CSV table of C-alpha atoms and ligand atoms in Angstrom, one decimal:
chain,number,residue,atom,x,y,z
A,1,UNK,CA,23.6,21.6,-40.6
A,2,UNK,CA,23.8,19.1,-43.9
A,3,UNK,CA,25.0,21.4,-46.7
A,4,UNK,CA,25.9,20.2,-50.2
A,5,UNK,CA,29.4,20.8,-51.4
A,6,UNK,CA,31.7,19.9,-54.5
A,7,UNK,CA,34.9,18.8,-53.3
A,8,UNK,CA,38.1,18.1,-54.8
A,9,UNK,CA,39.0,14.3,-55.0
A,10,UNK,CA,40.7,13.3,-51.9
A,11,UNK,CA,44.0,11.4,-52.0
A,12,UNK,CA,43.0,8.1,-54.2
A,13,UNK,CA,42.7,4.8,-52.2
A,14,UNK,CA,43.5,2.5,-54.9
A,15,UNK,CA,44.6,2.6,-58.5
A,16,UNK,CA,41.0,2.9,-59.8
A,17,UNK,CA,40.4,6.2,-61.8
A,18,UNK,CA,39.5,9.2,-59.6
A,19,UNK,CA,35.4,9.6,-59.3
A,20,UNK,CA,33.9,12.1,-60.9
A,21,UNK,CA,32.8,15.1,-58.7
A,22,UNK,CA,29.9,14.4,-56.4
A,23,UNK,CA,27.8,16.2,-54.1
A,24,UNK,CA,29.2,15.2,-50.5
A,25,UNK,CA,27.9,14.8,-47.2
A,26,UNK,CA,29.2,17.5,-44.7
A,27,UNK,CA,28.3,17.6,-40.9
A,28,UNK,CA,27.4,20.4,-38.6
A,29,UNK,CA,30.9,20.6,-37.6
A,30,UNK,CA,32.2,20.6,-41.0
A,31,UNK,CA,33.4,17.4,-41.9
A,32,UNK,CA,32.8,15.5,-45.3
A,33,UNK,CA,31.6,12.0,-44.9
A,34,UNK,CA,33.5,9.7,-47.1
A,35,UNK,CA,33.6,6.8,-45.7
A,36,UNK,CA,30.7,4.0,-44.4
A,37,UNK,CA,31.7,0.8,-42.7
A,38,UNK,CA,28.6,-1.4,-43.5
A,39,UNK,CA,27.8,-4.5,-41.4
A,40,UNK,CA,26.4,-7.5,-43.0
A,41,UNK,CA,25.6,-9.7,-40.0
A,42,UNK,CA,26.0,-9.3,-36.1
A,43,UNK,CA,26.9,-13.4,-36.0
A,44,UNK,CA,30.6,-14.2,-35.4
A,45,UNK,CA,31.9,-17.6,-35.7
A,46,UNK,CA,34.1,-16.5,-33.1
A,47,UNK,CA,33.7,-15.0,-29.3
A,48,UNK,CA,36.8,-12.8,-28.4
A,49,UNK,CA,37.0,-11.5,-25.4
A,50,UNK,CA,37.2,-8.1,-25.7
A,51,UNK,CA,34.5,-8.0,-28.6
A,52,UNK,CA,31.3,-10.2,-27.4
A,53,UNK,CA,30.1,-11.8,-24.1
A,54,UNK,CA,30.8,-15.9,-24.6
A,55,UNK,CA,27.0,-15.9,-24.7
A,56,UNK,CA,25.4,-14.3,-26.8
A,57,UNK,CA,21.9,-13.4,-28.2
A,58,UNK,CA,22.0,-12.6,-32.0
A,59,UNK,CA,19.2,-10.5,-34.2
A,60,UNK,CA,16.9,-12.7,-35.8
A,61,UNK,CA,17.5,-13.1,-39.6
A,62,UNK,CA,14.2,-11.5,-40.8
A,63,UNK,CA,15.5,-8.1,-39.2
A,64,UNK,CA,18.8,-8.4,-40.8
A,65,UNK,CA,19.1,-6.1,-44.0
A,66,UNK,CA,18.6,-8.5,-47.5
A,67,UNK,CA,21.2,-8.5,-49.6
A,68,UNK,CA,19.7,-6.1,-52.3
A,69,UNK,CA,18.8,-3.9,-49.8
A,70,UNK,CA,22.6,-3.8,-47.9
A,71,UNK,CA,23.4,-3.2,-52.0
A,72,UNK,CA,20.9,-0.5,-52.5
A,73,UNK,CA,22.6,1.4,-49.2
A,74,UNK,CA,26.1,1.0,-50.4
A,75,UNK,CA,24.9,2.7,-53.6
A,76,UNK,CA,23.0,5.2,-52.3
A,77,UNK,CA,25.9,6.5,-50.4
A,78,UNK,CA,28.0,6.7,-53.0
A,79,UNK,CA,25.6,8.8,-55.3
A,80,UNK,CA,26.1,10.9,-51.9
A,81,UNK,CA,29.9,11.4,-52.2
A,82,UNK,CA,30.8,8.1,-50.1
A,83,UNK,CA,33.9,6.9,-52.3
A,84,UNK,CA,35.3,3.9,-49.2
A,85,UNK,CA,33.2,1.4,-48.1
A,86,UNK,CA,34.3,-1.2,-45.6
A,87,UNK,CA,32.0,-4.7,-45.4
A,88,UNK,CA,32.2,-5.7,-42.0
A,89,UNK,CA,30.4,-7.7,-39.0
A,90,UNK,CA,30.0,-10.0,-36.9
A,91,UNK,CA,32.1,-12.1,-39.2
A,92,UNK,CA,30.9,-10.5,-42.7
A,93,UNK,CA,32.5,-13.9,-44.4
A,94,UNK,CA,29.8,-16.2,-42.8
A,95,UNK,CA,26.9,-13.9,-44.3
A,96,UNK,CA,25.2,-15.9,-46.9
A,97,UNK,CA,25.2,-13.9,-50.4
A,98,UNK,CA,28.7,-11.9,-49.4
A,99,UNK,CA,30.5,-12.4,-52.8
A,100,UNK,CA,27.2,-11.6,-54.6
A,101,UNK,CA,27.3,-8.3,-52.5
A,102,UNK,CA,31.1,-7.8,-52.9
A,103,UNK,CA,30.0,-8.6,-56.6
A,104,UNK,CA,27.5,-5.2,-57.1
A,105,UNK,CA,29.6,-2.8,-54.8
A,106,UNK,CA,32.6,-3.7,-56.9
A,107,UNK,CA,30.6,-2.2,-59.9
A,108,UNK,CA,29.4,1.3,-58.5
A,109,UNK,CA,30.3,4.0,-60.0
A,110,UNK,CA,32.2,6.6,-57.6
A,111,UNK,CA,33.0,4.2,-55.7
A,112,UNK,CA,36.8,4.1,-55.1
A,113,UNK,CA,38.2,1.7,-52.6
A,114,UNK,CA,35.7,-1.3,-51.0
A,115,UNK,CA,37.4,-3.1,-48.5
A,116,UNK,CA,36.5,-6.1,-46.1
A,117,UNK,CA,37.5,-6.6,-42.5
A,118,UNK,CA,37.6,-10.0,-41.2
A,119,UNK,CA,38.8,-13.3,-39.1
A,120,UNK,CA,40.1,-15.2,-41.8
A,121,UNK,CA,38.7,-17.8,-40.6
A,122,UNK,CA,36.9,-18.5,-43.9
A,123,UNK,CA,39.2,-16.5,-46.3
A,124,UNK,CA,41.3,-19.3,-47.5
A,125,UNK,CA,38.3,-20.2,-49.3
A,126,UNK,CA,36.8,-16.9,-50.5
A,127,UNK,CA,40.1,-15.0,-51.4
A,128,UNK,CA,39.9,-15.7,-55.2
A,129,UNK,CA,36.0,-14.5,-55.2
A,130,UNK,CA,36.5,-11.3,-53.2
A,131,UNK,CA,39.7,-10.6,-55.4
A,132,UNK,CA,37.7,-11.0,-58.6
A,133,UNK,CA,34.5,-9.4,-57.1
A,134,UNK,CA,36.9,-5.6,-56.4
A,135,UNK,CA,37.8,-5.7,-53.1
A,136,UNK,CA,40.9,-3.9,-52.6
A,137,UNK,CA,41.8,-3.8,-49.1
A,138,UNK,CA,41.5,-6.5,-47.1
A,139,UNK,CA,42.0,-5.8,-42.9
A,140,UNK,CA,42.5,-9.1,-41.0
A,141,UNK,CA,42.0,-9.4,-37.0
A,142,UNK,CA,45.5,-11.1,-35.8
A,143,UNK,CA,45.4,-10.6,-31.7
A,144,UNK,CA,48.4,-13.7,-31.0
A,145,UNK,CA,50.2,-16.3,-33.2
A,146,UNK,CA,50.3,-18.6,-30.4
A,147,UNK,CA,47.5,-21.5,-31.0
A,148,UNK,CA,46.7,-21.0,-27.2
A,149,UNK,CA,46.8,-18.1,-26.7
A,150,UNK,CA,45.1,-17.1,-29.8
A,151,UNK,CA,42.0,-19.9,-28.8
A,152,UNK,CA,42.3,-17.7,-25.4
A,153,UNK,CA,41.3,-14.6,-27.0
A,154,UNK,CA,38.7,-16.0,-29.1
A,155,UNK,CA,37.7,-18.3,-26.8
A,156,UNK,CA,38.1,-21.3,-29.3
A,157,UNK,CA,39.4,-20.1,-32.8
A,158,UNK,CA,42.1,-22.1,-34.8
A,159,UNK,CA,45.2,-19.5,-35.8
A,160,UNK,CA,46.4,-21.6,-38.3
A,161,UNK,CA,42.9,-20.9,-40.4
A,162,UNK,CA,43.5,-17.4,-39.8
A,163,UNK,CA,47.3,-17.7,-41.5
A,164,UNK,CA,46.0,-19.8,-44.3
A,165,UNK,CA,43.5,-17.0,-45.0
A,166,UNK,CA,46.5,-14.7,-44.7
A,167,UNK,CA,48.5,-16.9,-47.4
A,168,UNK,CA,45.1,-17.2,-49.7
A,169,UNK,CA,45.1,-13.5,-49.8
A,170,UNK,CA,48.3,-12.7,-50.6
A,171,UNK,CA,48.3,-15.6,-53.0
A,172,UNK,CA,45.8,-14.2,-55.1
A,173,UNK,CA,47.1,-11.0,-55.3
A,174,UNK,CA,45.9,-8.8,-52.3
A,175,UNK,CA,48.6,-6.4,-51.9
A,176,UNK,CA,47.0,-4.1,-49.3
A,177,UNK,CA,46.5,-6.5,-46.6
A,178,UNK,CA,46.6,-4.7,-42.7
A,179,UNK,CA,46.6,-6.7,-39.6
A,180,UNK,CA,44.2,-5.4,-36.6
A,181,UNK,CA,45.3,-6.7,-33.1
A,182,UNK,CA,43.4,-5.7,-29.9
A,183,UNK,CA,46.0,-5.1,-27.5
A,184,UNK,CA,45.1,-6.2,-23.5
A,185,UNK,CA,47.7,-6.0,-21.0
A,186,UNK,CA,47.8,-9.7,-19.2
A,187,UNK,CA,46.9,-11.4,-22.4
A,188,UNK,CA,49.0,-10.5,-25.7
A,189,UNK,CA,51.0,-7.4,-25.0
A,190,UNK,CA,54.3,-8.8,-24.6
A,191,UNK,CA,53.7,-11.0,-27.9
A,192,UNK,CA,53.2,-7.7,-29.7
A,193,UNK,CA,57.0,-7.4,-30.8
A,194,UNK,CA,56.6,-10.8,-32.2
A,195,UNK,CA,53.4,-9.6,-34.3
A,196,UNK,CA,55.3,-6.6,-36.0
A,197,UNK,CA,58.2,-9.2,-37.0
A,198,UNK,CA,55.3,-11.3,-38.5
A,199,UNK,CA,53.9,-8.1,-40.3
A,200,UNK,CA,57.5,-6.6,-41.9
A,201,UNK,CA,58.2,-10.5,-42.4
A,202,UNK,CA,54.8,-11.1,-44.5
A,203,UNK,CA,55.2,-7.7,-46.0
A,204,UNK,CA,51.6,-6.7,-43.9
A,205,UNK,CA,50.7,-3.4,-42.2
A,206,UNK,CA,49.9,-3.6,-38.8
A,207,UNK,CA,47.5,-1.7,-36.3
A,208,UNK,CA,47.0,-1.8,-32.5
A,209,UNK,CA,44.3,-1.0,-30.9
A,210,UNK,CA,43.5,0.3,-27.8
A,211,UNK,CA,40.2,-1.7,-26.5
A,212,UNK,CA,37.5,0.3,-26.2
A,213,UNK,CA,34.1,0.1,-23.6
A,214,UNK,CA,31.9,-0.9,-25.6
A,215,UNK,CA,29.1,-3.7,-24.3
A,216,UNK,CA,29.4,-5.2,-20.9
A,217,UNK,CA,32.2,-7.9,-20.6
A,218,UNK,CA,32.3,-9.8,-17.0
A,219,UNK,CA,35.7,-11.9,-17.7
A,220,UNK,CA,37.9,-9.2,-17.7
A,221,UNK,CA,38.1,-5.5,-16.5
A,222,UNK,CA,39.0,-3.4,-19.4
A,223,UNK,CA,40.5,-0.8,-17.4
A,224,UNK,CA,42.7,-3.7,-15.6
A,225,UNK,CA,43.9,-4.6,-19.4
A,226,UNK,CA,44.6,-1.1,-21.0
A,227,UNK,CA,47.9,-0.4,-22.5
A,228,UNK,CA,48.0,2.3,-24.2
A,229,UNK,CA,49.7,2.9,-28.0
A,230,UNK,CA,52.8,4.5,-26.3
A,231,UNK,CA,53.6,1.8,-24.2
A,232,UNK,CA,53.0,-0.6,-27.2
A,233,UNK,CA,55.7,1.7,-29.4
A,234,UNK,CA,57.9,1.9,-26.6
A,235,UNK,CA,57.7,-2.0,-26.8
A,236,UNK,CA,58.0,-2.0,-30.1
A,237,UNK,CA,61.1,0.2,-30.0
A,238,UNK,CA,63.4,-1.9,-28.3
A,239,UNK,CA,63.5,-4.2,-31.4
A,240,UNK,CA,62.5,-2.5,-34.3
A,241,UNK,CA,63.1,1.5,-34.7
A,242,UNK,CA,60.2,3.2,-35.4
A,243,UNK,CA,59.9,6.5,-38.1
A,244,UNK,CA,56.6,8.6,-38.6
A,245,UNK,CA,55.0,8.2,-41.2
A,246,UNK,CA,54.0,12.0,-43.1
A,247,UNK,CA,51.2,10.8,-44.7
A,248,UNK,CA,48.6,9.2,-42.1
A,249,UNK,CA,45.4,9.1,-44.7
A,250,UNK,CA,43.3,11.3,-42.3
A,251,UNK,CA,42.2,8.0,-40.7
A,252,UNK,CA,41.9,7.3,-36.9
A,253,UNK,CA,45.5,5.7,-36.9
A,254,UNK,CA,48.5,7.1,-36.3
A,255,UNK,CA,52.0,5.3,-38.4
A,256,UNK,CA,55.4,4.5,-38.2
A,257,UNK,CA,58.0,2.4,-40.7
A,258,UNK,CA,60.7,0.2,-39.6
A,259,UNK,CA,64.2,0.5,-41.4
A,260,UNK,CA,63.9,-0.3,-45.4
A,261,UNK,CA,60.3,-3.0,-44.6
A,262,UNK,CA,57.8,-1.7,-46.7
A,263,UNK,CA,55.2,-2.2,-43.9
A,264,UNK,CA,53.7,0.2,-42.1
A,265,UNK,CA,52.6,0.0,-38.0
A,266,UNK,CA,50.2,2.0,-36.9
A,267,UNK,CA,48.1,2.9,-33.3
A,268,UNK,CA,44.8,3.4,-33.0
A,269,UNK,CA,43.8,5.4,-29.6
A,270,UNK,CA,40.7,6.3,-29.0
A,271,UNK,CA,41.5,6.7,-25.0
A,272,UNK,CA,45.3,8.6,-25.6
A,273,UNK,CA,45.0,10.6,-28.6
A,274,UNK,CA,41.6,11.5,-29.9
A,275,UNK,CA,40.9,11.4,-33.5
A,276,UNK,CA,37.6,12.7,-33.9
A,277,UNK,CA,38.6,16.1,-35.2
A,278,UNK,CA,39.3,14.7,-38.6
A,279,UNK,CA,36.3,11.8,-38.2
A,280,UNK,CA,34.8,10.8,-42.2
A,281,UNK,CA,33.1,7.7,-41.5
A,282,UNK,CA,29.6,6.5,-40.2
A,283,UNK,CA,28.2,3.2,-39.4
A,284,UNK,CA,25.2,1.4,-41.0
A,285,UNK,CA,24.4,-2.0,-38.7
A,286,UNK,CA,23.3,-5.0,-40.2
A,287,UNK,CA,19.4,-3.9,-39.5
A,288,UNK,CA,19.9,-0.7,-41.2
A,289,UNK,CA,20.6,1.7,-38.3
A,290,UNK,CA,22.7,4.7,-39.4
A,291,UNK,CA,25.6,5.0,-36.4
A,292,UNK,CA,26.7,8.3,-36.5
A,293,UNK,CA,29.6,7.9,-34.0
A,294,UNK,CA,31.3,4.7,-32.6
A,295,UNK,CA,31.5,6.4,-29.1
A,296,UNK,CA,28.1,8.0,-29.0
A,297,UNK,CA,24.2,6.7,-29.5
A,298,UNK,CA,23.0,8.7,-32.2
A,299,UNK,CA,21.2,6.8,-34.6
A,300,UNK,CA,18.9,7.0,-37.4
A,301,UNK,CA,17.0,3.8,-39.0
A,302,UNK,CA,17.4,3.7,-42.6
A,303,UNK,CA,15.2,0.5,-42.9
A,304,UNK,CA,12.6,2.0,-42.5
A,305,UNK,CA,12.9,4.6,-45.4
A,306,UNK,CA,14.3,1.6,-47.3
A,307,UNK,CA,11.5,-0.9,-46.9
A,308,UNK,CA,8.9,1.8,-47.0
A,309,UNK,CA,9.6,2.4,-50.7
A,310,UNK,CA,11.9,-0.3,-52.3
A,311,UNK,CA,11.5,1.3,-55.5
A,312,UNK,CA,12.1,4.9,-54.9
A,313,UNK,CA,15.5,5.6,-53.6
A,314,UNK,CA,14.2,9.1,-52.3
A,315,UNK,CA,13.2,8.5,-48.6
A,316,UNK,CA,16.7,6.7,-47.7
A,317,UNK,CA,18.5,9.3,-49.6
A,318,UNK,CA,16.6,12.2,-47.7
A,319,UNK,CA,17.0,10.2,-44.4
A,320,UNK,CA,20.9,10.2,-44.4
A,321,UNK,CA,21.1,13.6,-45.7
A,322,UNK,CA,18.9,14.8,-42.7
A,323,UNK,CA,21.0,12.5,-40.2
A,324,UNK,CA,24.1,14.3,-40.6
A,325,UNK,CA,23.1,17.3,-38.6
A,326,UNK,CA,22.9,14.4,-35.6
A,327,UNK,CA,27.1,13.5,-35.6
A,328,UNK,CA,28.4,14.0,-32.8
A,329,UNK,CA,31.7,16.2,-32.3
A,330,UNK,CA,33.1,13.5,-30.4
A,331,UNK,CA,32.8,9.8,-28.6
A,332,UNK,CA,33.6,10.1,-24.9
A,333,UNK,CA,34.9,6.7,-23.9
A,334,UNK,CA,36.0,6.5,-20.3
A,335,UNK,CA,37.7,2.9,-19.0
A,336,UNK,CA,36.8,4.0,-14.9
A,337,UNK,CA,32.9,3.9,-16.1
A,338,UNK,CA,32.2,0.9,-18.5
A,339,UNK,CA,30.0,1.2,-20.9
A,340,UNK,CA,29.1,3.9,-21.5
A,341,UNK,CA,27.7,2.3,-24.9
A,342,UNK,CA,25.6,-1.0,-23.9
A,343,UNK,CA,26.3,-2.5,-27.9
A,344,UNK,CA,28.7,-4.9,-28.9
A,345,UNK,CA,31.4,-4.1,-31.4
A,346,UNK,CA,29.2,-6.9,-33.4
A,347,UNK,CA,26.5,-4.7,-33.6
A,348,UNK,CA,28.4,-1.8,-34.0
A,349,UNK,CA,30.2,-3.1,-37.5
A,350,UNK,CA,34.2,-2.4,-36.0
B,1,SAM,N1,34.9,-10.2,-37.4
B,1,SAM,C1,35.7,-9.3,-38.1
B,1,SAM,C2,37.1,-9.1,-37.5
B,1,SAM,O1,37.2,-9.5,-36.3
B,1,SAM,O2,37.9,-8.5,-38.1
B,1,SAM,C3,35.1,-7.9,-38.3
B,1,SAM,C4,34.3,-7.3,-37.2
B,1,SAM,S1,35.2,-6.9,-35.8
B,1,SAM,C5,34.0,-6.2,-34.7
B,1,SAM,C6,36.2,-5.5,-36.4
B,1,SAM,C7,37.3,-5.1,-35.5
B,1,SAM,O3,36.8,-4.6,-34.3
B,1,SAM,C8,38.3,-6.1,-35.2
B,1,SAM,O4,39.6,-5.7,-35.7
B,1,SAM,C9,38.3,-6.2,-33.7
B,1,SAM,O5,39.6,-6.5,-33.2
B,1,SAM,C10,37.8,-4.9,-33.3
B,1,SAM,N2,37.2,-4.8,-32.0
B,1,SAM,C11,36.2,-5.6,-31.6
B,1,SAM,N3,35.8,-5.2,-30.3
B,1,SAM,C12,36.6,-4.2,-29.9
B,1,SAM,C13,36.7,-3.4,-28.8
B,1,SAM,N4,35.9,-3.6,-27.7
B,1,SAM,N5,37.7,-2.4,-28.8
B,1,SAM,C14,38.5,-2.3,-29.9
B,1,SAM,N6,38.4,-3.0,-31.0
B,1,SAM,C15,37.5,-4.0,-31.0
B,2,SF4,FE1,34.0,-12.0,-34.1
B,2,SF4,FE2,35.4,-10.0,-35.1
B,2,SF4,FE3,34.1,-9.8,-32.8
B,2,SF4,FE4,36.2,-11.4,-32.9
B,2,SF4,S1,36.3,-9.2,-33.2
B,2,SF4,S2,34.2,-11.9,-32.0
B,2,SF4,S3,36.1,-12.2,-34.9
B,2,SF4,S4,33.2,-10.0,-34.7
């Protein structure tokens, strides 16, 4: 059941001031919802392999969210106790009207960390704008540094845009920049050594993550490709000794710091080492559809509520206060019966 609950402020994110005490989101099984990870489009300008079939049918534009109303969620969340939002995709950097988004979430009130994930594909030339809009975090998908291998994965992306964005955002003063690389067995696992030098190098956190079933993918098996985050430290290990970190942020990941670097590396494993005890996040798609678990279907439309009464914040307020009673304990991903969840990670908003 949804009750309301004043909380303590959790550890802060960033250096903004703590928010003041709101009412927060709990689940049936207890949990406070903190944290949404909105997604701005479902298009990608690129196709990787583990993340979308080559082809691919998109959502037509008129069903996508506008960009008031993908502003009017974000806020309505965080009068509900959401202090983290995460702007996401598809590739959120191709949605038309981004910064101006970036531009009003960077001004709620409450609202304690907004962060981006992305390509980098186009963030050499939007670094300055999302710097200057709020963003504070910015999490940049890195699966090889080699140009083939890397147009491999994504099926025909340039690496060297992706390290330009990389050296745009640290140029204009993004010091929280995290590296996400999907890790598949017969296609970048042996490079991954060569992606935590890169990391401590740059002075960037890293993450692996396991791949996980979701959408049907016909040019590899994802069982075939699974390598799970022990292997990967184990890897790891032989060049670069690995301490725990204390202090993992109650997020999925799991971290470790090498010698004196600054960095950290962290694992993210759905399949080895559930996380969903300490889950705080949901998912709102680019149509509006609240995703109450990555792993699971339930789902409650928020456009609905939201077009149905643009200027009464009400009905979207009561629908994701009812939705909370519908998160599910856990996802139940299982490699030897893919998918078990039919949408892409597009769709979903990773
Ligand atoms: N386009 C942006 C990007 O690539 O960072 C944002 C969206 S992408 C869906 C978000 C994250 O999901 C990326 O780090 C990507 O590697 C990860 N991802 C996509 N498909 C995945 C899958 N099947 N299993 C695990 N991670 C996946
Ligand atoms: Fe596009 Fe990101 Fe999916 Fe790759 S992981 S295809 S960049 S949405």
């Amino acid at each position: 059941m949804y009750t309301v609950s004043f909380t303590e402020a959790d550890r802060p994110e960033t250096d903004r001031p703590a928010a003041p005490r709101r009412a927060a989101l709990v689940d049936g099984f207890g949990r406070e919802i903190t944290y949404v990870r909105l997604s701005i489009t479902d298009r990608c300008d690129l196709r990787c392999v583990y993340c979308m079939a080559e082809d691919m049918t998109f959502l037509p534009r008129n069903e996508l969210l506008s960009i008031e109303e993908l502003a009017q969620v974000g806020k309505t969340f965080t009068e509900l106790g959401v202090h983290k939002l995460r702007i996401t995709g598809g590739e959120p950097l191709i949605r038309r009207g981004v910064i101006e988004l970036m531009e009003q979430l960077g001004q709620l009130p409450g609202l304690r960390s907004l962060c981006l994930t992305t390509n980098a594909t186009h963030l050499a030339r939007y670094a300055q704008a999302l710097h200057d809009a709020g963003v504070d975090r910015i999490n940049i998908s890195l699966d090889s540094l080699d140009p083939e291998r890397f147009r491999r994965l994504t099926r025909f992306g340039d690496v060297q845009q992706v390290l330009e964005g990389i050296r745009a955002a640290q140029r204009v003063g993004f010091s929280r920049i995290k590296l996400n690389c999907v890790a598949l067995k017969h296609f970048n696992a042996d490079e991954v050594p060569e992606l935590v030098r890169f990391a401590l190098d740059e002075g960037l956190d890293i993450s692996f993550i396991e791949e996980m079933p979701l959408g049907r993918i016909d040019d590899h098996g994802r069982a075939a490709e699974f390598v799970s985050s022990a292997e990967l430290r184990s890897l790891i290990e032989q060049q670069f000794p690995l301490v725990p970190v204390d202090d993992n942020s109650g997020g999925p990941a799991r971290y470790w710091r090498s010698g004196s670097h600054g960095s950290r590396i962290g694992f993210i494993s759905p399949h080895s080492q559930n996380f969903c005890s300490s889950c705080n996040r949901v998912r709102v798609t680019a149509v509006g559809r609240l995703l109450l678990c990555l792993g699971q279907e339930n789902s409650v439309d928020l456009r609905a509520p939201l077009r149905a009464s643009p200027d009464d914040p009400a009905p979207l307020r009561e629908a994701i206060i009812a939705a909370m009673a519908n998160k599910p304990l856990q996802h139940d991903f299982n490699l030897a019966e893919e998918p078990q969840i039919l949408r892409f990670m597009n769709t979903t908003g990773g």
